[in-house]
Each structure stands twice: as C-alpha cells, then as structure tokens.
Short mmCIF file of C-alpha atoms and ligand atoms in Angstrom, two decimals:
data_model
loop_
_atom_site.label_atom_id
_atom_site.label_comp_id
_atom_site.label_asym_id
_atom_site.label_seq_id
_atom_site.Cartn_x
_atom_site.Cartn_y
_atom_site.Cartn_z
CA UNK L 5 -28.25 -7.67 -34.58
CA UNK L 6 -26.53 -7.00 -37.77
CA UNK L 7 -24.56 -8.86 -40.22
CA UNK L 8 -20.92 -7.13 -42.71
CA UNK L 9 -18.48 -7.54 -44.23
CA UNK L 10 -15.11 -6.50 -44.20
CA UNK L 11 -13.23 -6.45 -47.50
CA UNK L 12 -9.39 -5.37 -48.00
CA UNK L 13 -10.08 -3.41 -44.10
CA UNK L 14 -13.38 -1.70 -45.96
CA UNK L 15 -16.51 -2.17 -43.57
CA UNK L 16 -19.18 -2.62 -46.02
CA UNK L 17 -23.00 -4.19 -46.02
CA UNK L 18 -23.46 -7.55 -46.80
CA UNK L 19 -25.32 -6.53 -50.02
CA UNK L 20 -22.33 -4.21 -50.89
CA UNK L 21 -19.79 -6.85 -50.40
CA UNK L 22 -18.92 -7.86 -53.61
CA UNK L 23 -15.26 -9.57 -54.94
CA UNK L 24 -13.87 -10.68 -58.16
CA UNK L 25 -15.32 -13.73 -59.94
CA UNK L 26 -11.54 -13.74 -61.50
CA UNK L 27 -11.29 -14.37 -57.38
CA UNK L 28 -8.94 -17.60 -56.69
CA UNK L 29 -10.56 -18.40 -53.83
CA UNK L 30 -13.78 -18.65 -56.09
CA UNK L 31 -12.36 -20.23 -59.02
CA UNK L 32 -10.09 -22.95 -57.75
CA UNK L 33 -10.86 -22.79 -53.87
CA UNK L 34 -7.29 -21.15 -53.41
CA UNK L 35 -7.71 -19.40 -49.91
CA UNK L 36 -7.68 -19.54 -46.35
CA UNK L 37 -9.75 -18.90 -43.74
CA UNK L 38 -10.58 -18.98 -39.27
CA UNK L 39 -13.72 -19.10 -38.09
CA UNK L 40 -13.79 -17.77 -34.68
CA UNK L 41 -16.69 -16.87 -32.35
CA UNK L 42 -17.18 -14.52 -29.91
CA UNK L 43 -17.86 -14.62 -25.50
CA UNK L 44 -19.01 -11.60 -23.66
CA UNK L 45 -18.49 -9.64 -27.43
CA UNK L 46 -15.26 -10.45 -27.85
CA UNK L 47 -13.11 -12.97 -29.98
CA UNK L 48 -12.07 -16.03 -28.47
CA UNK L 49 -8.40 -17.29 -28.40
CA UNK L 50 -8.09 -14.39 -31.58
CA UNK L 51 -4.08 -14.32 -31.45
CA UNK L 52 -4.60 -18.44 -31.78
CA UNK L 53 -6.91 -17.83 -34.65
CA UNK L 54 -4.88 -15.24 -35.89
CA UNK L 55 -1.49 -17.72 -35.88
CA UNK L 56 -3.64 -21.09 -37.19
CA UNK L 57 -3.94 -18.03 -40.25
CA UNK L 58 -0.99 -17.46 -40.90
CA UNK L 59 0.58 -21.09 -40.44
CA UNK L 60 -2.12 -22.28 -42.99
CA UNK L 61 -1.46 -18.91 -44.79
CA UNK L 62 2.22 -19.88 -45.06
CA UNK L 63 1.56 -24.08 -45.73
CA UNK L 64 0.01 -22.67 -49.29
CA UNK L 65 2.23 -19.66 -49.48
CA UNK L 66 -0.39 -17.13 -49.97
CA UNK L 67 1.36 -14.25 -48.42
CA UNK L 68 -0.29 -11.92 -45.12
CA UNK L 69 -1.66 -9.17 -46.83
CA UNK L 70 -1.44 -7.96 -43.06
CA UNK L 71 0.82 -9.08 -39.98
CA UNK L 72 -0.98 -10.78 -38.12
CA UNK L 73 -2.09 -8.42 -35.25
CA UNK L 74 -3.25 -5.43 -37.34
CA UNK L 75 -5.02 -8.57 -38.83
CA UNK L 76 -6.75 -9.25 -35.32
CA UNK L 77 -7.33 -5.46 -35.01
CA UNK L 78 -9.50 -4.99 -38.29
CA UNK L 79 -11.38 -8.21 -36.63
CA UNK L 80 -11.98 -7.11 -33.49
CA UNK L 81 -13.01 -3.64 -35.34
CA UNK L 82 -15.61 -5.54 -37.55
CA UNK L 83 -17.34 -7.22 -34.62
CA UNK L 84 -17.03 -3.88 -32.84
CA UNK L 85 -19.03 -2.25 -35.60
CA UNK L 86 -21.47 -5.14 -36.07
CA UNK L 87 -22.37 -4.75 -32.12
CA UNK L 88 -24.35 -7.83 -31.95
CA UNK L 89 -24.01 -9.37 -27.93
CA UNK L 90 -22.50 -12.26 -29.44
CA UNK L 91 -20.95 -12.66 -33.24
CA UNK L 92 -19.39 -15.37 -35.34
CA UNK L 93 -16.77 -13.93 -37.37
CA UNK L 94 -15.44 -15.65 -40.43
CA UNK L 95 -11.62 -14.67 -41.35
CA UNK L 96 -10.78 -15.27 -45.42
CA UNK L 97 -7.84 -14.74 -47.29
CA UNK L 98 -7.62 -15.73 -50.64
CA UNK L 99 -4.77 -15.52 -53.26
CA UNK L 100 -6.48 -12.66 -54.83
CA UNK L 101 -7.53 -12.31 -58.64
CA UNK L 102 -5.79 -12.75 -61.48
CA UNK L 103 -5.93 -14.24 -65.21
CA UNK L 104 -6.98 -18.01 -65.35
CA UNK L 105 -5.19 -20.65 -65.02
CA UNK L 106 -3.87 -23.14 -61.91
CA UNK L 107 -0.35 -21.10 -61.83
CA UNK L 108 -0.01 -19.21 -58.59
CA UNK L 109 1.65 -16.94 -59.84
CA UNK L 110 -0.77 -15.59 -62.27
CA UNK L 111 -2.09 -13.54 -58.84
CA UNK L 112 -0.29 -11.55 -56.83
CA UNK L 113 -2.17 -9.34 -54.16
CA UNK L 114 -3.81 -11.50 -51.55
CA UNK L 115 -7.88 -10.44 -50.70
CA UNK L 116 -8.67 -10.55 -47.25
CA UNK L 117 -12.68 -10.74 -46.06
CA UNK L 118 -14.06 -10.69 -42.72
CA UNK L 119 -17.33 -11.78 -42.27
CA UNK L 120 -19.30 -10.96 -39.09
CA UNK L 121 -23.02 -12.33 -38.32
CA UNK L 122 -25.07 -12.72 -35.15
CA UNK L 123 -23.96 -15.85 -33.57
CA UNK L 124 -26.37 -18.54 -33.91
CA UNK L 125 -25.94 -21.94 -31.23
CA UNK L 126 -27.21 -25.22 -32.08
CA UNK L 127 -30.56 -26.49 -30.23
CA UNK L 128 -30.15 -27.19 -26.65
CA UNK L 129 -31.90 -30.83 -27.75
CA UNK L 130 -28.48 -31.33 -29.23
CA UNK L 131 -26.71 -30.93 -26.06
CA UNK L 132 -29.31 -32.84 -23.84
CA UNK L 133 -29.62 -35.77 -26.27
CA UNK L 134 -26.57 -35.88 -28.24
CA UNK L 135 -26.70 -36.27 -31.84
CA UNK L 136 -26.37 -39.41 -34.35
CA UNK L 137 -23.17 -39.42 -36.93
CA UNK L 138 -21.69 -41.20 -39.94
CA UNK L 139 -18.29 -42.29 -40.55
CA UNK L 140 -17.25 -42.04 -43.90
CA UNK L 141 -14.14 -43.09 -46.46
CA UNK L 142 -13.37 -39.63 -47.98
CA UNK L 143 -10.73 -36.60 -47.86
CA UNK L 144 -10.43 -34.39 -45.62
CA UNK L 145 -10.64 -30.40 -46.64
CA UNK L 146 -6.81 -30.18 -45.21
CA UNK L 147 -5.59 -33.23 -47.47
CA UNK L 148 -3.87 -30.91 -49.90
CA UNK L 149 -2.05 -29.08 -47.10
CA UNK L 150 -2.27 -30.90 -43.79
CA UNK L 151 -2.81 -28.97 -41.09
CA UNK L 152 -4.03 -25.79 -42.71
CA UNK L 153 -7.51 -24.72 -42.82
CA UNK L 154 -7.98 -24.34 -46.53
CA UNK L 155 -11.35 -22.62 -48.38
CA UNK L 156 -12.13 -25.92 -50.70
CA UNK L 157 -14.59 -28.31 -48.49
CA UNK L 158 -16.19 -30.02 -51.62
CA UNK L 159 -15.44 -33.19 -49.98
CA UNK L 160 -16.88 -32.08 -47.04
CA UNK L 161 -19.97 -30.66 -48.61
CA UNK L 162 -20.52 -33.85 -50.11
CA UNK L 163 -20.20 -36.02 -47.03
CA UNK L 164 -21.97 -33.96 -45.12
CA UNK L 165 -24.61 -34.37 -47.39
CA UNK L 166 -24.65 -37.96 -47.08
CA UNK L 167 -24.87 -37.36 -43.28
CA UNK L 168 -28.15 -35.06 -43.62
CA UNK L 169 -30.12 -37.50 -45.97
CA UNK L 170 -29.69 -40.24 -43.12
CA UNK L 171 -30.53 -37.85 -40.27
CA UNK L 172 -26.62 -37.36 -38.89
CA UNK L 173 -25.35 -33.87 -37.41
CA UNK L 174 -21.88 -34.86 -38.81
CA UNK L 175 -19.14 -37.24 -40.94
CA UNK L 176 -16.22 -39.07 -38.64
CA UNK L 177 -14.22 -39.05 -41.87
CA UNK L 178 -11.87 -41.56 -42.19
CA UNK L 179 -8.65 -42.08 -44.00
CA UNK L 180 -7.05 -44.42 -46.04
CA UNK L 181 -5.75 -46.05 -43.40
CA UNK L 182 -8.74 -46.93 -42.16
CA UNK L 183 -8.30 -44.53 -39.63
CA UNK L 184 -10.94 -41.66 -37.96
CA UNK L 185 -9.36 -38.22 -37.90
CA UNK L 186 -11.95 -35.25 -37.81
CA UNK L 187 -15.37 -34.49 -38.31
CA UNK L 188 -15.86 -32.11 -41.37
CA UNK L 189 -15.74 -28.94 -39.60
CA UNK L 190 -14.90 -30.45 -35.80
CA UNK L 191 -12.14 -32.86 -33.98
CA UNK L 192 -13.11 -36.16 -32.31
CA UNK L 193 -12.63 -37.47 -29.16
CA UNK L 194 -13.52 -40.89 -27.41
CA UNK L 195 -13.30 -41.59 -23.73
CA UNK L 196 -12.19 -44.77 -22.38
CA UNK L 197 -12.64 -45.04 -18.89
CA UNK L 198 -10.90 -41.89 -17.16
CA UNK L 199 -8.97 -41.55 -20.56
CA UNK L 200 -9.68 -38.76 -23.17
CA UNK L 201 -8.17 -40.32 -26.63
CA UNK L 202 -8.20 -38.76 -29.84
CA UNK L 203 -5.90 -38.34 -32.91
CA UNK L 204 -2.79 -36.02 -32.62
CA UNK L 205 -1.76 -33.85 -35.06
CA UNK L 206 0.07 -36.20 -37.15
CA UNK L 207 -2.59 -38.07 -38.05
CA UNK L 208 -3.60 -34.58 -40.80
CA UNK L 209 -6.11 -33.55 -38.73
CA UNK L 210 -6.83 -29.36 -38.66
CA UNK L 211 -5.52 -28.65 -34.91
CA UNK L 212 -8.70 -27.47 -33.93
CA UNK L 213 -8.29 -24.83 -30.95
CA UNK L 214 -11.44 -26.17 -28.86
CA UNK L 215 -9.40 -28.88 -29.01
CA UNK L 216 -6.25 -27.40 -27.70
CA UNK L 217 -8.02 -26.12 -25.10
CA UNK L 218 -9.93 -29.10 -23.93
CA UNK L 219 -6.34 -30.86 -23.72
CA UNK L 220 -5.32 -28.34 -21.62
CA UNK L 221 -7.89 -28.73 -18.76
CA UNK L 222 -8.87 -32.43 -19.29
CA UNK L 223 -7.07 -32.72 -15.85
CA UNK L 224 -9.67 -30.71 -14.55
CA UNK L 225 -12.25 -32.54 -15.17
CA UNK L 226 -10.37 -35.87 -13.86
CA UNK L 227 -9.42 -37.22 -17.45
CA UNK L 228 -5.78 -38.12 -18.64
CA UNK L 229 -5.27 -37.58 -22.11
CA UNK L 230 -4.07 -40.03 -24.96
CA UNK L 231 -2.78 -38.70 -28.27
CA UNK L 232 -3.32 -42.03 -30.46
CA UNK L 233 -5.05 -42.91 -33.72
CA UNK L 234 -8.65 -44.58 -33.17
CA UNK L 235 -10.34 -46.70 -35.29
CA UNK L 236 -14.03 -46.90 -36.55
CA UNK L 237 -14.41 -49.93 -34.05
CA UNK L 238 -12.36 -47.86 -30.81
CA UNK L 239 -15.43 -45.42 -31.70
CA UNK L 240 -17.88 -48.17 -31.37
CA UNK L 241 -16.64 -49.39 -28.10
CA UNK L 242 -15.68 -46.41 -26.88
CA UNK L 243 -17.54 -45.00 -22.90
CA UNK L 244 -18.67 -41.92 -24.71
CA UNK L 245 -17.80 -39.66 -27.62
CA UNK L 246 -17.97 -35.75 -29.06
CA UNK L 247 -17.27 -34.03 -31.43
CA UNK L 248 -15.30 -29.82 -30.59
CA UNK L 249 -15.23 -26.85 -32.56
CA UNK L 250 -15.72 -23.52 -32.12
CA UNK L 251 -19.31 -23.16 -32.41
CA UNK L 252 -20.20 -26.31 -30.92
CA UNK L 253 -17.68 -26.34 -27.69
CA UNK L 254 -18.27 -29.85 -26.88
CA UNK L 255 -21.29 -31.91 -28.41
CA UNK L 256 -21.87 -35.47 -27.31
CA UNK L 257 -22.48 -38.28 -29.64
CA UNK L 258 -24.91 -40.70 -29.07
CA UNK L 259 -25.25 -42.85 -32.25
CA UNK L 260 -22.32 -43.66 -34.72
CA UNK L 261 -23.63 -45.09 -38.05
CA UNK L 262 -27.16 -46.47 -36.23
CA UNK L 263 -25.21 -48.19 -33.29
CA UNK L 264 -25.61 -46.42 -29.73
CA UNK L 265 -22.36 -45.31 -28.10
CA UNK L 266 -22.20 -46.47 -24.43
CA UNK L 267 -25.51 -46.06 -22.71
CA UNK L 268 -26.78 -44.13 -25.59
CA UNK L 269 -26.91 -40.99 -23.68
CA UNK L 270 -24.47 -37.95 -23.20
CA UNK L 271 -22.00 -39.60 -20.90
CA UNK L 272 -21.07 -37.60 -17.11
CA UNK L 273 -17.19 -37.45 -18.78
CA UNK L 274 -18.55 -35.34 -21.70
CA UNK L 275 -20.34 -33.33 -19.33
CA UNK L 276 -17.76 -32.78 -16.86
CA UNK L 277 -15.11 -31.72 -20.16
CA UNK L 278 -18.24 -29.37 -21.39
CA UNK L 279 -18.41 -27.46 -17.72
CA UNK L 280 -14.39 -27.03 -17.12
CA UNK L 281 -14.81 -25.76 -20.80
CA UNK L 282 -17.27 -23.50 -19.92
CA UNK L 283 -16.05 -22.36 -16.81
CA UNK L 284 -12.23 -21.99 -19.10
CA UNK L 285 -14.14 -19.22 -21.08
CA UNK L 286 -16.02 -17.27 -18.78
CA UNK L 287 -19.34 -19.06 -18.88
CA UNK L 288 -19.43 -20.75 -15.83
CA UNK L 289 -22.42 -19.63 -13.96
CA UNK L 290 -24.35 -19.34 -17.23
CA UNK L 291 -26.85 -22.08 -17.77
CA UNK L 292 -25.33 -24.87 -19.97
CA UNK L 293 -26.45 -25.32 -23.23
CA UNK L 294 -28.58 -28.31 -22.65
CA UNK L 295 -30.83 -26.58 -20.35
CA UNK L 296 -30.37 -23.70 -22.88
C1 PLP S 306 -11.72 -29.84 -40.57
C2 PLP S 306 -11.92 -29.20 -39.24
N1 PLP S 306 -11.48 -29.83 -38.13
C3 PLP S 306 -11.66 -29.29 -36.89
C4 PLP S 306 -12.31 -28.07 -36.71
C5 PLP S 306 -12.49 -27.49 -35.33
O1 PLP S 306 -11.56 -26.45 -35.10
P1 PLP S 306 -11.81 -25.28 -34.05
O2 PLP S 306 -11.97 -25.92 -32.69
O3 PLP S 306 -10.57 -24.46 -34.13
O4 PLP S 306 -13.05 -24.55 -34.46
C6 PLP S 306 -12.77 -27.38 -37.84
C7 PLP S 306 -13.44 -26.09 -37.66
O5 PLP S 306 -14.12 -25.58 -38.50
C8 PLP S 306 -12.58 -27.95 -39.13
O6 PLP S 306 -13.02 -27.32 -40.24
#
C-alpha cells in the first residue's frame, strides 16, 4: 500500500511533496480539482473526470497546464506507480504562484498535483443501516462558479462540522431558495414511488458523475427518473433517500435532521440502484458493501 504525490508530472513521496506557500490555491483557494477512485486498479470514468477538469478548469479560466489526455496519462501513471489493489486519486490544479494580491493575473503558470492513497471505503454499518443527515442554509463550494468543482470548501468544512457535532455523515445544503441541491461532497436523490427525483443541473449543483451514471441505468433497476428541484419537506416525505459520489457509490439515508425517512431503513429502491451500480462497474458478483 503506498501513498505520492505527483507534482508538475514529478512522482515524488508524500514527505517530498512540497509547493509554494505564494501557491493560489493555498492563499485564496484559487484551484481546481477531481477526485476519482479506482475498480480492479484502474480509474473510473477518467476521460469524465478528466473533462469535469477542464470544464471547471475553463469556468475560472485557469488554463490546462496539460490537454487533457496526457493529463489522464500522468494519472493513470501515478496510480500505476503507487500499485495499491485499489487507490483514490485526487487531481489539483491550481493557478500557480505568484506575488499577492486577488488579481489573476499576478500568476501565470498553472501547478498541477496528483495525489494517490490506498483507497479507504466507509463501514459496511453505513451501508446496512444507512446514516443520519442535516440540512443546512449555507453555500455551496461551486457558488462562485456553478458547476465547477473548485478547491475552496470553507463552507463546506464548516457545515460539515455542524453535521459531526450532532452525529450526521453529511449536510443536504440548501439554497436561498429554500431549495436542497447537494450534499457537501455528494448529490441527492429521493425516490417517490417507482420515481428517482433529484435536482438537475440548473439548480448549481456539481454534476456529480455517480450521478450521471445512476441516471443512466435507473431503468435498470425499474425507476423512471425526474430532474426537478426538491424541497426540505419532498425529503421528509420522500419513500427513501441517498446520497452518490465517488467514494460512496450509493449510501442510503435513514434520518434527515432527527426525523426517519420512510420505514427508517435502507429502502429495496436504494438497493436495487446500488446493485445495477455495482454490476455497471464491474463489481457485480463481489459482495456488496453492506455485507462488506
Ligand atoms: C459538491 C459536490 N457534489 C457532488 C459530488 C459527487 O460527485 P462525484 O459523483 O463525481 O464524485 C462531489 C464530490 O466530491 C462534490 O464535492
């Protein structure tokens, strides 16, 4: 099992790994950045990754130090190198160093980091019996730049913290419009009956790529899909919920701000969703993770 880092294509130890504190990304949280996670060793949906990059890359024109598939190349390299059975790899591109002050201009060659560590799951307890959220009133990390998948998650941090201290896995952050988007580092989906709702990417949310691909083979799993905004209270009522991302796949929620969801267990919808998902990657005679 072992952990690097990859800085400007330089495969380095994680004690070696060193950048600029004149760094933008460290200063004013002026960066980008995928986290992606391997199956069987090697990056899922990387080119996806790779293009959520460079669209959030573009959104707060901070040029591609690197096109986008010699990009996926020193990735695939890094986890290659690291050799761990399965790695989570953390992409970063930042607008590089530079004197201070807020003008973007003041830098002008992008730094690009890879990260790559043994990937750790959540607890197969999470899977069998769900886990408890918040919602909150907050921002999201994409606010500045909806739709990219920017370094500063203050906001986030913060929530999240709020979550811990009452015992919650994660924040249903809602917007001013009273509305619930994302989770701070996942999407959100409800299921109504033998409907799959959740927000579409006009409602600001990061397009998540779990996400995407959960759309894709709802049908598979019996489900039409609904692109609509949901409220705190469509949450409350809703058959089941979960939260997707990358690391998680699909994780059922059983408690939203102390009130049980549905029967207060993972629903047979979620399930279904988490198998087709599993099967959609490769996984499907593995043992789920909530026998895990
Ligand atoms: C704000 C936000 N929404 C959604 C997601 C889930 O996206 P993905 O499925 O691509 O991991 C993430 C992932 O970290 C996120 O940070």
């Amino acid at each position: 099992m072992s952990r690097l880092a990859c800085i400007d294509g330089a495969i380095l130890k994680p004690e070696d790994a060193k950048v600029s504190v004149y760094d933008r990304g460290f200063l004013y949280g002026d960066s980008v950045f995928e986290t992606i996670r391997t199956y069987g060793g090697r990056a899922f949906a990387l080119d996806e990754h790779m293009r959520r990059l460079e669209r959030s890359a573009l959104r707060v024109a901070i040029p591609m130090p690197l096109d986008r598939h010699s990009l996926a190349v020193e990735v695939e390299r890094a986890i290659h190198v690291a050799g761990n059975a399965e790695s989570y790899a953390r992409v970063m591109l930042s607008r590089g160093s530079g004197p201070l002050g807020l003008d973007a201009s003041l830098a002008t060659r992008p730094l690009r980091v890879v990260l790559i560590e043994p990937l750790k799951l959540l607890p197969a307890s999470m899977y069998r019996d769900g886990v408890s959220v918040i919602t909150q009133r907050t921002e999201r990390a994409g606010d500045a730049a909806h739709g990219a998948k920017v370094g500063n998650y203050l906001a986030s941090v913060l929530a999240l913290r709020d979550a811990k201290a009452q015992g919650a896995h994660e924040v249903l952050i809602v917007d001013v419009a009273g509305r619930v988007v994302e989770g701070t580092t996942s999407n959100v989906f409800i299921v109504r009956g033998a409907t799959l709702v959740t927000p579409p990417e006009e409602a600001g949310i990061l397009p998540g790529i779990t996400r995407a691909h959960l759309l894709s083979i709802a049908a598979d799993a019996g489900l039409s899909v609904e692109l609509s905004p949901i409220t705190p209270a469509d949450v409350l009522a809703a058959d089941e919920v979960f939260l997707t991302s990358s690391l998680r796949e699909v994780l059922p929620v059983v408690k939203v701000d102390g009130q049980p969801i549905g029967a207060g267990a993972p629903g047979p919808r979620t399930r279904a969703l988490h198998l087709a998902f599993r099967r959609h990657v490769g996984l499907g005679s593995a043992p789920p993770p909530w026998e895990g």
